[in-house]
């Protein structure tokens, strides 16, 4: 019996040793083969989108996978931004005829994709950073492709403006300041913060359903809520694809999903993506004095267009006379700007114009005609009271960039004849009434006197002084209707866009307009 038990003990010991060795070997193997985060595949995790209610399962929902939550890895700064965006994508891959239609369009228009994505180069890194901080899907960084074609000056028929196409009331609701000097809806930085707040709110409002949130961003949460209520009443599914929504909204969400799909797998759609670096494009400086953007561009040694697209919120190409305001400049120009600013006299960058007081002038009338407040006028000129003297010289804040037509062409002098009106003179010289009034520092309702001399700028000057707007044609639009809305002539729109005046406009067609900032 002792020998038998001894053999059993030895065999058990050997089995225990082999078992422990196997476990150790298995643990070593697991540790060696676990991938580093930087080696994770670029295909984004799929996250199932919840809905407000539990609709019946539709065909496109049957293949959805369980939620997988993963914090997006950040690629090195000197790499392309596209892998980073792919890693942060969270929306479910859908299959639907409306999506297929949009995919086919984008895949067939490589030049459009190149142009629009390249236009987003200055803004994408900032938008991606802000979305990642809020742990939101990075597909949302592509929403300006659909909203504005990444144009901060984009303006719609319904008065939506900027990269994210905020309506005035919605912009105000989410903290975007708007006054004569500045419109936060067109400020790429301020509007991005507001858009993320709005999208986050809509995501919560629709119980975590991103497609419903996006639909509401386009048509309003009221429209989407009513559509959900109607479907629920009829016993129908309440997911986005099943709702009865405006035609534009039906196309809007698939457009974003199509752009995201092409960014995710460009090879699949035979598409190439423009090179956009995963590093900051711009940085911020702050100035305490009112500044002329064109003059700041010279100090930064960059083109005026470059500073305008980064600071599109400043309506007058100058900052507000009151307060400290941020100026955004390309990262590579910051040191040059600071160096030149330190040695430049204030007259090289502060926007002012001199005005000589005439008979009948008052601080109120001068301030009103030049778009400034009485307090701004008094502060700029160190005035304690309201009394003015004829011949007194005043400094007008911001007026150097806005009050006169810009360009090399000389103005035309016109002597008012009996029976003349601003409207008649404006029509005769192919200019707008508002331009004519502005050039002559008079109100549009001011009666003219025979023998009075008016200054009339050329249309070339108007185009240089006005802001270029890309307008998207909507159903029911006509050349006459668009011209009336922006106080333009039909002939101007035809010439700017090389149109046949007898041809009909097509919904979705984009027009270039030169619009006075006051009307935007």
Coordinates of C-alpha atoms in Angstrom, one line a residue:
X1 CA 0.0 0.0 0.0
X2 CA 2.9 2.4 0.8
X3 CA 4.4 2.0 -2.7
X4 CA 1.0 2.4 -4.3
X5 CA 0.3 5.7 -2.4
X6 CA 3.8 6.9 -3.2
X7 CA 3.2 6.4 -7.0
X8 CA -0.1 8.2 -6.8
X9 CA 1.5 11.2 -5.0
X10 CA 4.3 11.4 -7.5
X11 CA 1.9 11.3 -10.4
X12 CA -0.4 14.0 -8.8
X13 CA 2.7 16.2 -8.3
X14 CA 3.8 15.9 -11.9
X15 CA 0.2 16.8 -13.1
X16 CA 0.2 19.8 -10.8
X17 CA 3.6 21.0 -12.2
X18 CA 2.4 20.6 -15.8
X19 CA -0.9 22.4 -15.0
X20 CA 0.9 25.4 -13.4
X21 CA 3.4 25.6 -16.3
X22 CA 0.5 25.6 -18.8
X23 CA -1.2 28.4 -16.9
X24 CA 2.0 30.4 -16.8
X25 CA 2.6 29.9 -20.5
X26 CA -1.0 30.9 -21.3
X27 CA -0.8 34.1 -19.3
X28 CA 2.5 35.0 -21.0
X29 CA 0.9 34.5 -24.4
X30 CA -2.1 36.7 -23.6
X31 CA 0.2 39.5 -22.4
X32 CA 2.4 39.4 -25.5
X33 CA -0.4 39.4 -28.1
X34 CA -2.5 42.2 -26.6
X35 CA -2.4 45.1 -29.1
X36 CA -1.3 48.6 -28.2
X37 CA -4.0 51.3 -28.5
X38 CA -2.1 52.8 -31.4
X39 CA -2.4 49.5 -33.3
X40 CA -6.2 49.4 -33.1
X41 CA -7.9 49.1 -36.5
X42 CA -9.3 52.3 -37.9
X43 CA -12.8 50.9 -38.4
X44 CA -15.0 52.7 -35.9
X45 CA -17.0 50.8 -33.2
X46 CA -20.7 50.6 -33.9
X47 CA -23.0 52.0 -31.2
X48 CA -26.7 51.1 -31.3
X49 CA -28.8 54.3 -31.2
X50 CA -31.6 54.2 -28.7
X51 CA -35.0 55.7 -29.4
X52 CA -37.6 57.5 -27.3
X53 CA -39.9 54.5 -27.6
X54 CA -39.5 50.9 -28.6
X55 CA -40.5 50.8 -32.3
X56 CA -41.0 47.7 -34.2
X57 CA -37.8 46.4 -35.7
X58 CA -37.2 47.6 -39.3
X59 CA -34.9 45.9 -41.8
X60 CA -32.0 48.2 -41.3
X61 CA -32.0 47.6 -37.6
X62 CA -31.9 43.8 -37.7
X63 CA -28.1 43.7 -38.2
X64 CA -27.1 46.2 -35.5
X65 CA -24.5 45.0 -33.0
X66 CA -24.5 45.4 -29.3
X67 CA -23.0 48.7 -28.0
X68 CA -19.2 49.0 -27.9
X69 CA -17.9 52.1 -26.2
X70 CA -14.3 53.1 -26.9
X71 CA -12.6 56.4 -26.3
X72 CA -11.1 57.6 -29.6
X73 CA -7.3 57.4 -29.8
X74 CA -5.6 60.6 -30.9
X75 CA -3.2 60.2 -33.8
X76 CA 0.2 62.0 -33.7
X77 CA -0.1 65.7 -34.6
X78 CA 1.9 65.4 -37.8
X79 CA -0.4 62.7 -39.2
X80 CA -3.6 63.1 -41.2
X81 CA -6.8 63.9 -39.3
X82 CA -8.9 61.3 -41.2
X83 CA -7.8 58.2 -39.1
X84 CA -8.5 60.2 -36.0
X85 CA -12.0 61.0 -37.2
X86 CA -12.6 57.4 -38.2
X87 CA -11.6 56.2 -34.7
X88 CA -14.1 58.6 -33.2
X89 CA -17.1 57.6 -35.4
X90 CA -19.9 56.1 -33.3
X91 CA -23.0 56.1 -35.5
X92 CA -24.5 52.8 -36.7
X93 CA -23.9 51.8 -40.3
X94 CA -27.2 52.0 -42.1
X95 CA -28.6 50.6 -45.3
X96 CA -31.4 52.5 -46.9
X97 CA -32.3 53.7 -50.4
X98 CA -32.2 57.4 -49.4
X99 CA -28.6 56.8 -48.1
X100 CA -27.6 54.9 -51.2
X101 CA -28.8 57.8 -53.4
X102 CA -26.5 60.2 -51.4
X103 CA -23.6 57.9 -51.5
X104 CA -23.8 57.6 -55.2
X105 CA -23.9 61.4 -55.6
X106 CA -20.9 62.1 -53.4
X107 CA -18.9 59.2 -54.9
X108 CA -19.6 60.6 -58.4
X109 CA -18.5 64.1 -57.5
X110 CA -14.8 63.9 -56.5
X111 CA -14.1 67.5 -57.4
X112 CA -16.9 68.7 -55.1
X113 CA -15.6 66.5 -52.3
X114 CA -12.1 67.8 -52.8
X115 CA -13.2 71.5 -52.8
X116 CA -15.5 71.3 -49.7
X117 CA -13.2 69.2 -47.5
X118 CA -10.2 71.4 -48.4
X119 CA -12.3 74.4 -47.4
X120 CA -12.8 72.8 -44.0
X121 CA -9.1 72.5 -43.5
X122 CA -8.8 75.6 -41.2
X123 CA -11.7 74.4 -38.9
X124 CA -11.7 70.6 -38.7
X125 CA -9.0 70.1 -36.1
X126 CA -10.7 72.6 -33.7
X127 CA -14.1 71.0 -34.3
X128 CA -12.7 67.5 -33.7
X129 CA -11.0 68.6 -30.5
X130 CA -14.3 70.1 -29.1
X131 CA -16.3 67.1 -30.0
X132 CA -13.8 64.7 -28.4
X133 CA -13.9 66.7 -25.2
X134 CA -17.6 66.1 -25.0
X135 CA -17.3 62.5 -26.1
X136 CA -19.6 63.0 -29.0
X137 CA -19.5 61.2 -32.4
X138 CA -16.9 62.6 -34.7
X139 CA -19.2 62.2 -37.7
X140 CA -20.6 65.5 -36.4
X141 CA -17.4 67.2 -37.4
X142 CA -18.6 66.7 -41.0
X143 CA -22.0 68.3 -40.5
X144 CA -20.7 71.7 -41.9
X145 CA -20.2 69.8 -45.3
X146 CA -24.0 69.5 -45.4
X147 CA -24.9 72.7 -43.7
X148 CA -22.7 75.3 -45.3
X149 CA -20.1 73.5 -47.5
X150 CA -17.7 74.6 -44.8
X151 CA -18.2 78.3 -45.7
X152 CA -18.4 80.6 -42.7
X153 CA -20.0 83.3 -44.9
X154 CA -22.8 81.0 -46.1
X155 CA -26.2 82.6 -45.8
X156 CA -29.6 80.9 -46.5
X157 CA -33.0 82.1 -47.7
X158 CA -34.3 81.7 -44.1
X159 CA -31.5 83.9 -42.6
X160 CA -29.4 81.1 -41.3
X161 CA -25.7 81.9 -41.3
X162 CA -22.3 80.5 -40.8
X163 CA -20.6 77.1 -40.8
X164 CA -23.4 75.6 -38.7
X165 CA -26.2 77.7 -40.2
X166 CA -27.8 79.1 -37.1
X167 CA -31.0 81.0 -37.3
X168 CA -31.0 84.3 -35.4
X169 CA -33.3 83.1 -32.7
X170 CA -31.5 79.8 -32.2
X171 CA -28.2 81.5 -32.2
X172 CA -29.4 83.8 -29.5
X173 CA -30.8 80.9 -27.5
X174 CA -27.4 79.2 -27.4
X175 CA -25.4 82.4 -26.5
X176 CA -24.3 83.7 -29.9
X177 CA -24.0 87.5 -29.7
X178 CA -25.2 89.5 -32.7
X179 CA -25.0 93.3 -33.2
X180 CA -24.0 95.8 -35.8
X181 CA -20.3 94.9 -35.4
X182 CA -20.4 91.2 -34.8
X183 CA -22.4 88.1 -35.6
X184 CA -21.4 85.1 -33.5
X185 CA -23.2 82.7 -36.0
X186 CA -20.4 83.4 -38.5
X187 CA -17.6 83.2 -35.9
X188 CA -16.2 79.7 -36.5
X189 CA -15.1 79.2 -32.9
X190 CA -18.2 80.6 -31.2
X191 CA -20.6 78.9 -33.5
X192 CA -18.9 75.6 -33.1
X193 CA -19.3 75.8 -29.3
X194 CA -23.0 76.7 -29.8
X195 CA -23.6 73.9 -32.3
X196 CA -22.1 71.3 -30.0
X197 CA -24.3 72.6 -27.1
X198 CA -27.3 72.4 -29.4
X199 CA -26.6 69.0 -30.7
X200 CA -25.9 67.7 -27.2
X201 CA -29.2 69.1 -26.0
X202 CA -31.1 67.5 -28.9
X203 CA -29.4 64.2 -28.2
X204 CA -30.7 64.3 -24.6
X205 CA -34.1 65.5 -25.8
X206 CA -34.5 62.4 -28.1
X207 CA -33.3 59.9 -25.5
X208 CA -29.9 59.3 -27.1
X209 CA -31.0 58.9 -30.7
X210 CA -28.5 60.7 -32.8
X211 CA -30.4 60.5 -36.1
X212 CA -33.5 62.1 -34.5
X213 CA -31.2 64.7 -33.0
X214 CA -29.7 65.5 -36.4
X215 CA -33.2 65.6 -38.0
X216 CA -34.2 68.1 -35.3
X217 CA -31.1 70.2 -35.9
X218 CA -32.3 70.6 -39.5
X219 CA -36.0 71.1 -39.0
X220 CA -36.5 71.8 -35.3
X221 CA -37.3 69.5 -32.3
X222 CA -41.0 70.5 -32.6
X223 CA -41.3 69.0 -36.1
X224 CA -39.6 65.8 -35.2
X225 CA -41.6 65.4 -32.0
X226 CA -44.9 65.9 -33.9
X227 CA -43.8 63.3 -36.5
X228 CA -42.9 60.8 -33.7
X229 CA -46.3 61.4 -32.0
X230 CA -48.2 60.9 -35.3
X231 CA -46.4 57.6 -36.0
X232 CA -46.9 56.4 -32.5
X233 CA -50.6 57.2 -32.8
X234 CA -50.8 55.2 -36.0
X235 CA -48.8 52.3 -34.5
X236 CA -45.9 52.9 -36.8
X237 CA -42.1 52.8 -36.0
X238 CA -40.7 56.0 -34.7
X239 CA -37.1 55.8 -35.9
X240 CA -35.8 58.5 -38.3
X241 CA -36.3 56.4 -41.5
X242 CA -40.0 55.8 -40.7
X243 CA -41.0 59.4 -39.9
X244 CA -42.9 61.8 -42.2
X245 CA -40.5 64.8 -42.2
X246 CA -39.8 67.7 -44.6
X247 CA -38.2 66.7 -47.9
X248 CA -35.0 68.6 -47.0
X249 CA -34.7 66.7 -43.7
X250 CA -35.3 63.4 -45.4
X251 CA -32.2 64.1 -47.4
X252 CA -30.2 65.9 -44.7
X253 CA -29.4 63.0 -42.4
X254 CA -28.5 60.6 -45.2
X255 CA -26.2 63.3 -46.6
X256 CA -24.2 63.4 -43.4
X257 CA -24.2 59.5 -43.2
X258 CA -23.0 59.4 -46.8
X259 CA -20.1 61.8 -46.2
X260 CA -19.1 59.9 -43.1
X261 CA -19.2 56.6 -45.0
X262 CA -16.9 58.0 -47.7
X263 CA -14.5 59.3 -45.0
X264 CA -14.6 55.9 -43.3
X265 CA -13.8 53.9 -46.4
X266 CA -12.7 56.2 -49.3
X267 CA -11.2 53.2 -51.3
X268 CA -14.6 51.5 -51.3
X269 CA -16.1 54.5 -53.1
X270 CA -13.1 55.2 -55.3
X271 CA -12.6 58.5 -53.6
X272 CA -9.4 60.3 -52.5
X273 CA -9.3 62.6 -49.5
X274 CA -7.4 65.9 -49.4
X275 CA -4.4 66.1 -47.0
X276 CA -5.5 67.8 -43.7
X277 CA -3.0 67.6 -40.9
X278 CA -4.0 66.6 -37.4
X279 CA -2.6 69.7 -35.8
X280 CA -4.0 73.2 -34.9
X281 CA -4.5 75.5 -37.9
X282 CA -5.1 78.7 -35.9
X283 CA -4.5 80.3 -32.5
X284 CA -5.9 83.2 -30.6
X285 CA -4.5 86.7 -29.7
X286 CA -6.4 89.3 -27.8
X287 CA -6.5 93.1 -28.5
X288 CA -7.8 95.7 -26.2
X289 CA -8.2 98.3 -28.9
X290 CA -10.6 98.3 -31.9
X291 CA -8.7 96.8 -34.8
X292 CA -9.0 96.8 -38.6
X293 CA -8.6 93.1 -39.8
X294 CA -7.0 94.2 -43.1
X295 CA -4.3 96.0 -41.2
X296 CA -3.8 93.1 -38.8
X297 CA -3.3 90.9 -41.8
X298 CA -0.4 93.1 -42.9
X299 CA 1.1 92.8 -39.4
X300 CA 0.8 89.1 -39.5
X301 CA 2.1 89.0 -43.1
X302 CA -0.8 87.0 -44.4
X303 CA -3.5 87.5 -47.0
X304 CA -6.6 89.4 -46.0
X305 CA -8.7 86.4 -47.1
X306 CA -6.9 84.3 -44.6
X307 CA -7.7 86.5 -41.7
X308 CA -11.3 87.1 -42.9
X309 CA -12.2 83.4 -43.0
X310 CA -10.8 82.8 -39.5
X311 CA -12.6 85.9 -38.1
X312 CA -15.8 85.8 -40.2
X313 CA -17.9 87.0 -37.2
X314 CA -16.7 90.6 -37.5
X315 CA -19.4 92.1 -39.8
X316 CA -17.4 95.3 -40.6
X317 CA -14.0 93.8 -40.9
X318 CA -13.2 95.6 -37.7
X319 CA -13.7 94.6 -34.1
X320 CA -16.3 96.2 -31.8
X321 CA -15.0 99.4 -30.2
X322 CA -16.0 98.1 -26.8
X323 CA -14.3 95.3 -24.9
X324 CA -11.4 92.9 -25.4
X325 CA -11.9 90.7 -28.5
X326 CA -10.1 87.6 -29.8
X327 CA -8.4 87.6 -33.2
X328 CA -7.7 84.2 -34.7
X329 CA -4.5 83.9 -36.8
X330 CA -2.8 80.9 -38.5
X331 CA -0.4 79.3 -36.0
X332 CA 2.6 80.0 -38.1
X333 CA 1.8 83.7 -38.1
X334 CA 1.4 84.3 -34.4
X335 CA 5.1 85.1 -33.7
X336 CA 5.4 87.4 -36.7
X337 CA 2.2 89.2 -35.7
X338 CA 3.3 89.8 -32.1
X339 CA 6.8 91.0 -33.2
X340 CA 5.4 93.5 -35.7
X341 CA 2.6 94.6 -33.4
X342 CA 5.1 95.5 -30.7
X343 CA 6.9 98.0 -32.9
X344 CA 3.9 99.3 -35.0
X345 CA 2.3 102.6 -34.1
X346 CA -1.4 102.3 -33.2
X347 CA -2.4 104.1 -36.4
X348 CA -1.1 101.1 -38.3
X349 CA -3.9 98.8 -37.0
X350 CA -6.6 100.8 -35.2
X351 CA -9.6 101.5 -37.4
X352 CA -10.6 105.1 -37.3
X353 CA -11.7 107.9 -39.7
X354 CA -11.9 111.6 -39.2
X355 CA -15.3 113.4 -39.5
X356 CA -15.7 117.2 -39.7
X357 CA -18.8 118.5 -37.9
X358 CA -21.3 120.3 -40.1
X359 CA -24.2 122.6 -39.4
X360 CA -27.2 120.7 -38.0
X361 CA -25.0 117.8 -36.8
X362 CA -25.4 116.2 -33.3
X363 CA -23.7 113.3 -31.6
X364 CA -26.9 111.3 -32.1
X365 CA -27.2 111.9 -35.9
X366 CA -23.4 111.4 -36.5
X367 CA -23.5 108.1 -34.4
X368 CA -26.6 106.9 -36.2
X369 CA -25.2 107.6 -39.7
X370 CA -22.0 105.8 -38.9
X371 CA -23.4 102.8 -37.0
X372 CA -21.8 103.6 -33.7
X373 CA -23.3 104.5 -30.3
X374 CA -23.1 107.9 -28.8
X375 CA -21.1 106.5 -25.9
X376 CA -18.6 105.0 -28.3
X377 CA -18.3 108.4 -30.1
X378 CA -17.8 110.3 -26.8
X379 CA -15.3 107.8 -25.5
X380 CA -13.2 107.8 -28.7
X381 CA -13.1 111.6 -28.7
X382 CA -12.8 112.1 -24.9
X383 CA -16.0 114.2 -24.9
X384 CA -17.6 115.0 -21.6
X385 CA -20.7 116.8 -22.9
X386 CA -22.9 116.6 -25.9
X387 CA -22.1 120.0 -27.5
X388 CA -20.3 120.1 -30.8
X389 CA -18.8 123.0 -32.8
X390 CA -19.1 123.4 -36.6
X391 CA -15.7 122.4 -38.0
X392 CA -14.8 120.2 -35.1
X393 CA -13.0 117.0 -36.1
X394 CA -14.2 113.7 -34.6
X395 CA -12.7 110.3 -34.8
X396 CA -15.2 107.7 -35.9
X397 CA -14.4 104.2 -34.5
X398 CA -14.3 101.5 -37.2
X399 CA -15.3 103.8 -40.0
X400 CA -12.2 103.5 -42.1
X401 CA -13.1 100.0 -43.2
X402 CA -16.8 100.5 -43.9
X403 CA -18.1 104.0 -44.6
X404 CA -16.8 104.5 -48.1
X405 CA -16.6 102.3 -51.2
X406 CA -13.3 100.5 -51.5
X407 CA -11.3 100.2 -54.7
X408 CA -9.2 102.1 -57.2
X409 CA -12.1 103.5 -59.2
X410 CA -13.0 107.1 -58.5
X411 CA -16.6 107.9 -57.4
X412 CA -19.0 109.6 -59.8
X413 CA -20.4 113.0 -58.7
X414 CA -24.1 113.5 -59.5
X415 CA -26.1 116.8 -59.2
X416 CA -29.6 116.2 -58.0
X417 CA -32.3 117.5 -60.5
X418 CA -35.9 118.4 -59.9
X419 CA -38.0 115.3 -59.3
X420 CA -35.0 113.1 -58.4
X421 CA -35.2 110.5 -55.6
X422 CA -32.7 108.1 -54.1
X423 CA -34.5 105.2 -55.8
X424 CA -34.5 106.9 -59.2
X425 CA -30.8 107.8 -59.0
X426 CA -29.8 104.4 -57.7
X427 CA -31.7 102.7 -60.5
X428 CA -30.1 105.0 -63.1
X429 CA -26.6 104.2 -61.9
X430 CA -27.2 100.5 -61.2
X431 CA -26.6 100.6 -57.5
X432 CA -28.7 100.0 -54.4
X433 CA -30.5 102.7 -52.5
X434 CA -28.8 101.6 -49.3
X435 CA -25.4 101.9 -50.9
X436 CA -26.2 105.4 -52.2
X437 CA -27.4 106.5 -48.8
X438 CA -24.4 105.1 -47.1
X439 CA -21.9 106.7 -49.4
X440 CA -23.5 110.1 -48.8
X441 CA -24.0 109.6 -45.1
X442 CA -27.8 110.3 -45.4
X443 CA -30.9 108.4 -44.3
X444 CA -32.8 106.5 -47.1
X445 CA -35.9 108.6 -46.2
X446 CA -34.0 112.0 -46.4
X447 CA -35.6 114.2 -49.2
X448 CA -33.2 115.4 -51.8
X449 CA -32.8 119.0 -52.9
X450 CA -32.2 120.2 -56.5
X451 CA -28.6 121.2 -56.9
X452 CA -27.4 118.8 -54.1
X453 CA -24.3 116.8 -55.1
X454 CA -24.2 113.1 -54.4
X455 CA -21.2 110.7 -54.5
X456 CA -21.9 107.5 -56.4
X457 CA -19.5 104.5 -56.2
X458 CA -19.1 102.0 -59.0
X459 CA -20.5 98.5 -58.8
X460 CA -16.9 97.2 -58.8
X461 CA -16.4 99.2 -55.6
X462 CA -19.6 97.8 -54.1
X463 CA -18.4 94.2 -54.8
X464 CA -15.1 94.9 -53.1
X465 CA -16.7 96.6 -50.1
X466 CA -19.6 94.1 -49.7
X467 CA -19.4 90.6 -48.3
X468 CA -19.5 87.6 -50.6
X469 CA -22.3 85.3 -49.8
X470 CA -23.0 81.8 -51.2
X471 CA -26.7 81.5 -51.4
X472 CA -28.5 78.1 -51.8
X473 CA -31.5 78.2 -54.1
X474 CA -34.7 76.8 -52.5
X475 CA -38.1 75.7 -53.8
X476 CA -40.0 78.8 -55.0
X477 CA -37.0 81.0 -55.5
X478 CA -36.6 83.2 -58.5
X479 CA -34.0 85.8 -59.5
X480 CA -36.4 88.6 -58.8
X481 CA -37.3 87.2 -55.3
X482 CA -33.6 86.8 -54.4
X483 CA -32.7 90.2 -55.7
X484 CA -35.5 91.8 -53.7
X485 CA -34.5 90.0 -50.5
X486 CA -30.9 91.2 -50.6
X487 CA -31.7 94.7 -52.2
X488 CA -29.8 93.7 -55.4
X489 CA -30.5 94.0 -59.1
X490 CA -31.4 90.9 -61.1
X491 CA -28.7 91.9 -63.7
X492 CA -26.1 91.9 -60.9
X493 CA -26.9 88.3 -59.9
X494 CA -27.0 87.2 -63.6
X495 CA -23.5 88.8 -64.2
X496 CA -21.9 87.5 -61.0
X497 CA -23.0 83.9 -61.7
X498 CA -23.0 84.0 -65.6
X499 CA -26.6 83.0 -65.7
X500 CA -29.1 83.0 -68.5
X501 CA -31.8 85.3 -67.2
X502 CA -34.5 83.3 -69.1
X503 CA -33.5 80.0 -67.4
X504 CA -35.2 78.7 -64.3
X505 CA -33.2 78.3 -61.0
X506 CA -32.9 74.8 -59.7
X507 CA -33.3 74.0 -56.0
X508 CA -29.9 73.3 -54.4
X509 CA -28.2 75.5 -57.0
X510 CA -25.6 77.9 -55.3
X511 CA -25.3 81.5 -56.3
X512 CA -22.6 84.0 -55.4
X513 CA -24.0 87.4 -54.2
X514 CA -22.2 90.5 -53.0
X515 CA -24.3 91.7 -50.1
X516 CA -24.1 94.7 -47.9
X517 CA -23.2 93.6 -44.3
X518 CA -26.2 95.5 -42.9
X519 CA -28.6 93.1 -44.6
X520 CA -26.9 89.9 -43.3

